[in-house]
Tab-separated table of C-alpha atoms and ligand atoms in Angstrom:
chain	number	residue	atom	x	y	z
A	1	MET	CA	45.149	133.885	16.073
A	2	GLU	CA	41.589	132.610	16.112
A	3	TYR	CA	39.970	129.564	17.699
A	4	ARG	CA	36.544	128.444	16.594
A	5	LEU	CA	34.505	126.966	19.413
A	6	ALA	CA	31.505	124.672	19.620
A	7	LEU	CA	29.671	124.684	22.943
A	8	ILE	CA	27.792	121.598	24.064
A	9	GLY	CA	25.502	122.696	26.874
A	10	PHE	CA	24.293	126.242	27.364
A	11	GLY	CA	23.312	126.301	31.026
A	12	ASN	CA	24.906	128.435	33.718
A	13	VAL	CA	28.493	127.760	32.708
A	14	GLY	CA	27.919	128.022	28.955
A	15	GLN	CA	26.147	131.318	29.402
A	16	GLY	CA	28.753	132.583	31.863
A	17	PHE	CA	31.537	131.789	29.413
A	18	THR	CA	29.604	133.426	26.551
A	19	GLU	CA	29.125	136.544	28.684
A	20	ILE	CA	32.888	136.659	29.203
A	21	LEU	CA	33.453	136.515	25.428
A	22	ARG	CA	30.779	139.168	24.843
A	23	ASP	CA	32.152	141.533	27.478
A	24	HIS	CA	35.893	140.869	27.336
A	25	GLY	CA	36.534	139.779	23.740
A	26	PRO	CA	38.376	142.969	22.716
A	27	ARG	CA	40.555	142.901	25.837
A	28	LEU	CA	41.468	139.254	25.256
A	29	LEU	CA	42.439	140.058	21.687
A	30	GLU	CA	44.610	142.947	22.818
A	31	GLN	CA	46.139	141.154	25.803
A	32	PHE	CA	46.711	137.702	24.302
A	33	GLY	CA	46.376	138.228	20.558
A	34	VAL	CA	43.629	135.648	20.346
A	35	ARG	CA	40.005	135.723	19.257
A	36	PHE	CA	37.526	133.070	20.310
A	37	ARG	CA	34.663	132.703	17.865
A	38	ILE	CA	31.645	130.579	18.773
A	39	VAL	CA	30.544	128.683	15.663
A	40	GLY	CA	28.081	126.270	17.246
A	41	VAL	CA	25.974	125.697	20.333
A	42	SER	CA	23.949	122.607	21.131
A	43	ASP	CA	21.744	122.381	24.193
A	44	GLN	CA	19.178	119.689	24.973
A	45	LEU	CA	16.556	122.238	26.039
A	46	LYS	CA	17.397	125.384	24.086
A	47	GLY	CA	18.109	123.889	20.682
A	48	SER	CA	21.111	123.903	18.427
A	49	VAL	CA	22.640	126.384	15.981
A	50	HIS	CA	25.774	126.231	13.864
A	51	ASP	CA	27.353	128.749	11.530
A	52	PRO	CA	30.986	128.379	10.390
A	53	ALA	CA	31.144	132.162	9.976
A	54	GLY	CA	30.412	132.617	13.686
A	55	LEU	CA	27.547	133.322	16.049
A	56	GLU	CA	27.343	136.534	18.084
A	57	PRO	CA	27.714	135.881	21.833
A	58	GLY	CA	25.281	138.704	22.641
A	59	GLU	CA	22.686	137.323	20.243
A	60	LEU	CA	22.901	133.839	21.752
A	61	LEU	CA	22.502	135.214	25.266
A	62	ASP	CA	19.611	137.504	24.323
A	63	ALA	CA	17.803	134.671	22.542
A	64	VAL	CA	17.975	132.488	25.620
A	65	ARG	CA	17.032	135.316	27.982
A	66	LEU	CA	14.051	136.440	25.910
A	67	ALA	CA	12.763	133.240	24.320
A	68	GLY	CA	14.475	130.448	26.226
A	69	ASN	CA	15.780	128.971	22.956
A	70	PHE	CA	17.828	129.673	19.818
A	71	GLY	CA	14.791	129.766	17.510
A	72	GLY	CA	15.387	133.386	16.453
A	73	VAL	CA	19.163	133.084	15.931
A	74	GLN	CA	20.373	133.174	12.297
A	75	ALA	CA	22.252	129.952	11.561
A	76	VAL	CA	23.337	127.679	8.721
A	77	ASP	CA	22.649	124.383	10.489
A	78	ARG	CA	20.137	123.572	13.195
A	79	GLY	CA	19.020	120.675	15.302
A	80	TRP	CA	22.389	118.946	15.832
A	81	ASP	CA	22.629	117.068	19.103
A	82	GLY	CA	25.807	117.093	21.154
A	83	LEU	CA	27.405	114.229	19.235
A	84	GLU	CA	26.719	115.809	15.847
A	85	MET	CA	28.052	119.136	17.097
A	86	ALA	CA	31.207	117.396	18.312
A	87	ARG	CA	31.690	115.620	14.979
A	88	ARG	CA	30.398	117.989	12.320
A	89	SER	CA	30.987	121.532	13.574
A	90	ALA	CA	33.667	123.752	12.097
A	91	ALA	CA	35.199	124.126	15.552
A	92	ASP	CA	38.857	123.767	16.520
A	93	VAL	CA	37.873	123.216	20.136
A	94	VAL	CA	34.741	121.624	21.573
A	95	VAL	CA	33.712	123.072	24.931
A	96	GLU	CA	31.787	120.324	26.735
A	97	LEU	CA	29.462	121.792	29.364
A	98	SER	CA	26.536	119.391	29.468
A	99	TYR	CA	25.215	118.226	32.847
A	100	THR	CA	27.379	116.130	35.137
A	101	ASP	CA	26.610	112.459	35.667
A	102	LEU	CA	29.087	110.900	38.079
A	103	GLU	CA	27.704	107.390	37.643
A	104	THR	CA	28.024	106.962	33.879
A	105	GLY	CA	29.858	110.105	32.767
A	106	GLU	CA	27.381	110.319	29.895
A	107	PRO	CA	26.451	111.973	27.648
A	108	ALA	CA	29.570	114.091	28.153
A	109	THR	CA	32.107	111.286	27.728
A	110	GLY	CA	30.615	110.400	24.336
A	111	HIS	CA	30.810	114.041	23.268
A	112	ILE	CA	34.451	114.317	24.312
A	113	ARG	CA	35.430	111.061	22.622
A	114	ALA	CA	33.655	112.091	19.417
A	115	ALA	CA	35.325	115.513	19.400
A	116	LEU	CA	38.808	114.045	19.906
A	117	GLU	CA	38.206	111.389	17.262
A	118	ALA	CA	37.164	114.186	14.897
A	119	GLY	CA	40.486	115.963	15.533
A	120	LYS	CA	39.176	118.684	17.853
A	121	SER	CA	40.695	119.618	21.188
A	122	VAL	CA	38.332	119.681	24.164
A	123	VAL	CA	37.801	121.883	27.179
A	124	THR	CA	35.392	120.701	29.836
A	125	THR	CA	34.215	121.665	33.299
A	126	ASN	CA	32.262	118.421	33.496
A	127	LYS	CA	33.432	116.229	36.360
A	128	GLY	CA	31.734	113.020	35.173
A	129	PRO	CA	33.989	112.124	32.244
A	130	ILE	CA	37.143	113.297	34.010
A	131	ALA	CA	36.520	111.480	37.303
A	132	LEU	CA	35.513	108.299	35.456
A	133	HIS	CA	37.480	108.212	32.202
A	134	TYR	CA	40.413	110.639	32.398
A	135	ALA	CA	43.095	108.053	31.584
A	136	GLU	CA	41.342	106.934	28.396
A	137	LEU	CA	40.404	110.444	27.260
A	138	SER	CA	43.781	112.038	27.948
A	139	GLU	CA	45.489	109.166	26.122
A	140	LEU	CA	43.197	109.632	23.138
A	141	ALA	CA	43.981	113.360	23.114
A	142	ALA	CA	47.735	112.738	23.381
A	143	GLU	CA	47.692	110.120	20.587
A	144	ARG	CA	46.132	112.679	18.287
A	145	GLY	CA	48.253	115.639	19.373
A	146	LEU	CA	45.187	117.351	20.850
A	147	GLU	CA	44.526	119.072	24.160
A	148	LEU	CA	42.083	118.205	26.913
A	149	GLY	CA	41.555	121.109	29.332
A	150	VAL	CA	39.904	120.317	32.666
A	151	GLU	CA	40.654	123.304	34.913
A	152	GLY	CA	36.999	123.970	35.727
A	153	THR	CA	36.342	120.484	37.072
A	154	VAL	CA	37.790	121.433	40.475
A	155	MET	CA	37.235	124.805	42.218
A	156	SER	CA	35.746	126.452	39.103
A	157	GLY	CA	38.118	129.171	37.843
A	158	THR	CA	40.361	129.167	40.912
A	159	PRO	CA	43.540	127.734	39.418
A	160	ALA	CA	43.762	124.489	41.344
A	161	VAL	CA	44.327	121.965	38.554
A	162	LEU	CA	46.857	123.501	36.160
A	163	ASN	CA	48.817	124.974	39.063
A	164	GLY	CA	48.818	121.580	40.686
A	165	MET	CA	49.785	119.711	37.512
A	166	ASN	CA	52.283	122.186	36.111
A	167	LEU	CA	53.787	123.888	39.130
A	168	LEU	CA	53.325	121.756	42.225
A	169	ARG	CA	53.514	118.147	41.114
A	170	ALA	CA	57.301	118.380	40.995
A	171	ALA	CA	57.290	119.370	44.665
A	172	GLY	CA	55.770	115.968	45.419
A	173	ILE	CA	52.134	116.299	46.475
A	174	GLU	CA	51.722	113.924	49.409
A	175	ARG	CA	48.375	115.010	50.835
A	176	VAL	CA	45.421	117.080	49.778
A	177	GLN	CA	42.789	118.563	52.040
A	178	GLY	CA	40.070	120.931	50.978
A	179	ILE	CA	36.594	122.339	50.829
A	180	LEU	CA	35.664	121.270	47.335
A	181	ASN	CA	31.912	121.768	47.060
A	182	GLY	CA	30.544	125.312	46.935
A	183	THR	CA	26.929	124.270	47.461
A	184	CYS	CA	27.648	122.404	50.702
A	185	ASN	CA	29.865	125.139	52.053
A	186	TYR	CA	27.206	127.709	51.202
A	187	ILE	CA	24.503	125.645	52.941
A	188	LEU	CA	26.636	125.123	56.054
A	189	THR	CA	27.472	128.828	56.215
A	190	ARG	CA	23.838	129.881	55.815
A	191	MET	CA	22.644	127.337	58.402
A	192	GLU	CA	25.126	128.782	60.866
A	193	GLU	CA	23.585	132.168	60.164
A	194	GLY	CA	20.148	130.761	61.068
A	195	SER	CA	18.794	129.720	57.670
A	196	THR	CA	17.061	126.365	57.187
A	197	TYR	CA	18.703	123.623	55.145
A	198	GLU	CA	15.944	123.841	52.506
A	199	ASP	CA	16.178	127.640	52.125
A	200	ALA	CA	19.957	127.522	51.919
A	201	LEU	CA	19.844	124.792	49.248
A	202	ARG	CA	17.303	126.786	47.249
A	203	GLU	CA	19.570	129.855	47.397
A	204	ALA	CA	22.525	127.760	46.253
A	205	GLN	CA	20.436	126.586	43.297
A	206	GLU	CA	19.315	130.141	42.480
A	207	ASN	CA	22.912	131.335	42.582
A	208	GLY	CA	23.914	128.641	40.081
A	209	TYR	CA	26.214	126.743	42.464
A	210	ALA	CA	24.280	123.490	42.694
A	211	GLU	CA	24.272	120.692	40.125
A	212	ALA	CA	21.112	120.091	38.064
A	213	ASP	CA	20.394	117.340	40.602
A	214	PRO	CA	21.703	118.729	43.915
A	215	THR	CA	21.778	115.253	45.470
A	216	GLY	CA	25.249	114.981	43.983
A	217	ASP	CA	26.300	118.019	46.002
A	218	VAL	CA	24.728	117.354	49.380
A	219	GLU	CA	25.561	113.636	49.446
A	220	GLY	CA	29.212	114.334	48.741
A	221	PHE	CA	29.406	112.773	45.255
A	222	ASP	CA	30.508	116.044	43.654
A	223	ALA	CA	33.320	116.529	46.183
A	224	ALA	CA	34.245	112.846	45.793
A	225	GLY	CA	34.519	113.349	42.021
A	226	LYS	CA	36.905	116.231	42.592
A	227	VAL	CA	38.968	114.195	45.051
A	228	VAL	CA	39.238	111.448	42.424
A	229	ILE	CA	40.303	113.980	39.788
A	230	LEU	CA	42.999	115.458	42.046
A	231	ALA	CA	44.253	111.984	43.003
A	232	ASN	CA	44.593	110.925	39.372
A	233	LEU	CA	45.920	114.148	37.886
A	234	LEU	CA	48.150	115.424	40.672
A	235	MET	CA	49.213	112.362	42.616
A	236	GLY	CA	49.211	109.721	39.897
A	237	ALA	CA	46.890	107.604	42.084
A	238	PRO	CA	44.497	105.681	39.837
A	239	ILE	CA	41.538	105.642	42.224
A	240	GLY	CA	37.871	105.677	41.208
A	241	MET	CA	34.634	106.987	42.730
A	242	GLU	CA	34.113	103.671	44.535
A	243	ASP	CA	37.376	104.170	46.432
A	244	VAL	CA	36.235	107.348	48.169
A	245	ASP	CA	35.005	106.942	51.747
A	246	ARG	CA	32.069	109.354	51.379
A	247	THR	CA	29.497	110.984	53.633
A	248	GLY	CA	27.462	114.065	52.675
A	249	ILE	CA	25.909	116.852	54.732
A	250	SER	CA	22.220	115.972	54.367
A	251	ALA	CA	22.038	114.346	57.810
A	252	LEU	CA	23.397	117.396	59.641
A	253	THR	CA	20.713	119.062	61.740
A	254	PRO	CA	20.407	122.624	63.104
A	255	ALA	CA	21.208	121.078	66.508
A	256	ASP	CA	24.506	119.721	65.124
A	257	ILE	CA	25.367	123.159	63.749
A	258	GLU	CA	24.539	124.775	67.082
A	259	ALA	CA	26.507	122.229	69.100
A	260	ALA	CA	29.593	122.948	66.989
A	261	ARG	CA	29.121	126.685	67.400
A	262	ASP	CA	28.801	126.334	71.186
A	263	ALA	CA	32.090	124.430	71.217
A	264	GLY	CA	33.874	127.114	69.160
A	265	GLU	CA	33.853	124.895	66.084
A	266	ARG	CA	32.319	124.823	62.618
A	267	TRP	CA	31.154	122.048	60.283
A	268	LYS	CA	32.951	121.778	56.954
A	269	LEU	CA	32.647	119.136	54.247
A	270	ILE	CA	36.266	118.103	53.859
A	271	GLY	CA	37.670	116.204	50.901
A	272	ALA	CA	41.037	114.608	51.575
A	273	LEU	CA	43.738	112.407	50.107
A	274	GLU	CA	46.446	110.893	52.265
A	275	PRO	CA	49.007	108.147	51.984
A	276	ARG	CA	47.933	104.835	53.509
A	277	ASP	CA	49.179	101.268	53.134
A	278	GLY	CA	51.340	102.121	50.134
A	279	GLY	CA	48.388	103.733	48.329
A	280	VAL	CA	46.159	106.746	48.768
A	281	TYR	CA	43.175	106.935	51.121
A	282	ALA	CA	40.436	109.209	49.782
A	283	SER	CA	37.599	110.608	51.840
A	284	VAL	CA	34.801	113.165	51.853
A	285	ARG	CA	32.996	113.798	55.120
A	286	PRO	CA	31.615	116.566	57.300
A	287	GLU	CA	34.075	117.436	60.029
A	288	ARG	CA	33.961	119.804	62.969
A	289	VAL	CA	36.980	122.079	62.750
A	290	PRO	CA	38.079	124.595	65.396
A	291	LEU	CA	37.719	128.254	64.416
A	292	SER	CA	41.515	128.494	64.388
A	293	HIS	CA	41.699	125.873	61.579
A	294	PRO	CA	42.746	127.438	58.214
A	295	LEU	CA	39.598	126.058	56.523
A	296	ALA	CA	37.193	127.362	59.199
A	297	SER	CA	37.066	130.879	57.785
A	298	VAL	CA	36.343	129.727	54.218
A	299	SER	CA	32.661	130.580	53.887
A	300	GLY	CA	29.825	130.632	51.362
A	301	ALA	CA	30.503	129.191	47.910
A	302	THR	CA	34.236	129.753	48.378
A	303	ASN	CA	36.450	126.678	48.165
A	304	ALA	CA	39.962	126.026	49.420
A	305	VAL	CA	42.544	123.362	48.901
A	306	THR	CA	45.805	122.707	50.691
A	307	TYR	CA	48.430	120.717	48.827
A	308	SER	CA	50.970	119.319	51.274
A	309	THR	CA	54.180	118.831	49.356
A	310	GLU	CA	57.531	117.264	50.090
A	311	LEU	CA	59.646	120.167	48.851
A	312	LEU	CA	57.480	123.233	49.553
A	313	GLY	CA	55.403	122.267	52.551
A	314	ASP	CA	51.795	123.389	52.491
A	315	VAL	CA	50.449	125.479	49.624
A	316	THR	CA	46.856	126.664	49.983
A	317	LEU	CA	44.605	128.093	47.308
A	318	VAL	CA	41.378	129.836	48.282
A	319	GLY	CA	38.818	131.106	45.788
A	320	PRO	CA	35.442	130.657	44.163
A	321	GLY	CA	34.392	127.030	43.831
A	322	ALA	CA	31.249	127.429	41.761
A	323	GLY	CA	29.213	129.975	39.845
A	324	ARG	CA	28.480	130.856	36.235
A	325	LEU	CA	31.177	133.463	35.545
A	326	GLU	CA	33.636	131.777	37.876
A	327	THR	CA	33.343	128.452	36.048
A	328	GLY	CA	33.050	130.173	32.670
A	329	TYR	CA	36.402	131.731	33.470
A	330	ALA	CA	37.936	128.246	33.862
A	331	VAL	CA	37.000	127.564	30.226
A	332	LEU	CA	38.863	130.691	29.213
A	333	VAL	CA	41.928	129.639	31.225
A	334	ASP	CA	42.027	126.277	29.438
A	335	LEU	CA	41.618	127.915	26.031
A	336	LEU	CA	44.492	130.300	26.717
A	337	GLU	CA	46.576	127.321	27.832
A	338	ILE	CA	45.798	125.616	24.504
A	339	GLN	CA	46.943	128.754	22.730
A	340	ARG	CA	50.184	128.894	24.779
A	341	THR	CA	50.903	125.228	24.098
A	342	ALA	CA	50.315	125.751	20.363
A	343	ALA	CA	52.622	128.790	20.398
A	344	ARG	CA	55.364	126.781	22.140
A	345	ARG	CA	55.047	124.037	19.528
A	346	GLY	CA	55.196	126.677	16.811
A	347	ALA	CA	51.747	125.671	15.541
B	401	HSE	N1	27.948	121.971	42.227
B	401	HSE	C1	29.326	122.291	42.313
B	401	HSE	C2	29.610	122.950	43.644
B	401	HSE	C3	29.684	123.179	41.176
B	401	HSE	O1	28.654	123.333	44.333
B	401	HSE	O2	30.766	123.069	44.025
B	401	HSE	C4	31.161	123.353	40.961
B	401	HSE	O3	31.794	122.151	40.660
């Protein structure tokens, strides 16, 4: 079986995913009987190439590494923006990886809508459209018998979303508590080790954890987006970004970090959902947790989430929360899920 893919956005995640296809394509074919062929890539900075016969992952990566753009890549069509790629490409699945905007959800939401309207399934790691417009987009996908994969929107490739939706929702998820932003956790860990806030943020950017505009990370918007996604997808709570009681980490000083350490505690940016007044109370805030707390030992860009369920009690997942290969892997997980769903339907 073969899926033709069009990538919108070729930053860290797009390149990480393409590296996975370049390096693991034969294994995926052998293990799962599926080949993923990239037929188009559109990136605001690097240009746009499309070839229904397929583009070589290695060639795309080399072009960007050596020239910073797709100018030297052989292609049939060029210059398509994200919307044109979504509409006109020969893809079965559009992989939407453009930058996250948690205020408008654009341009990603437009790309996703256009792809679904053109009869293409969508995989995205982009939190904007899913935190803001999941109900509309998932309904559009369902109406058309298409898939919308969103695993990478929370905890990168650590399987927090599909596990939650497919395997834990039936246990009745009553509360969620987690470290949901890799950049903040990395900064807090490095500050505890003696680094300055600025140096730690720069490292997080260099390592590909931070958003294009890291304000979204350090002010808690990114974690709030993930809390909203988990509330909607796992708890059926239709909350929005404006419902999250949010504080970031930018006001924490080295003295705060030291004071916590002296008291045998550690700062963590905690995202949480809990029942309140017949609804769900959502929050993101820095909290001092004792070293004995299960989340205290989660360090660096690692994330963790505890789902407190009625039937199973607490189930905790710990794993990477950001990073190019780690988030690229989430795209692969969603694509394999699309393949499994198609196989079950006998498509
Ligand atoms: N900027 C995000 C983080 C990327 O640091 O967690 C993953 O969503």
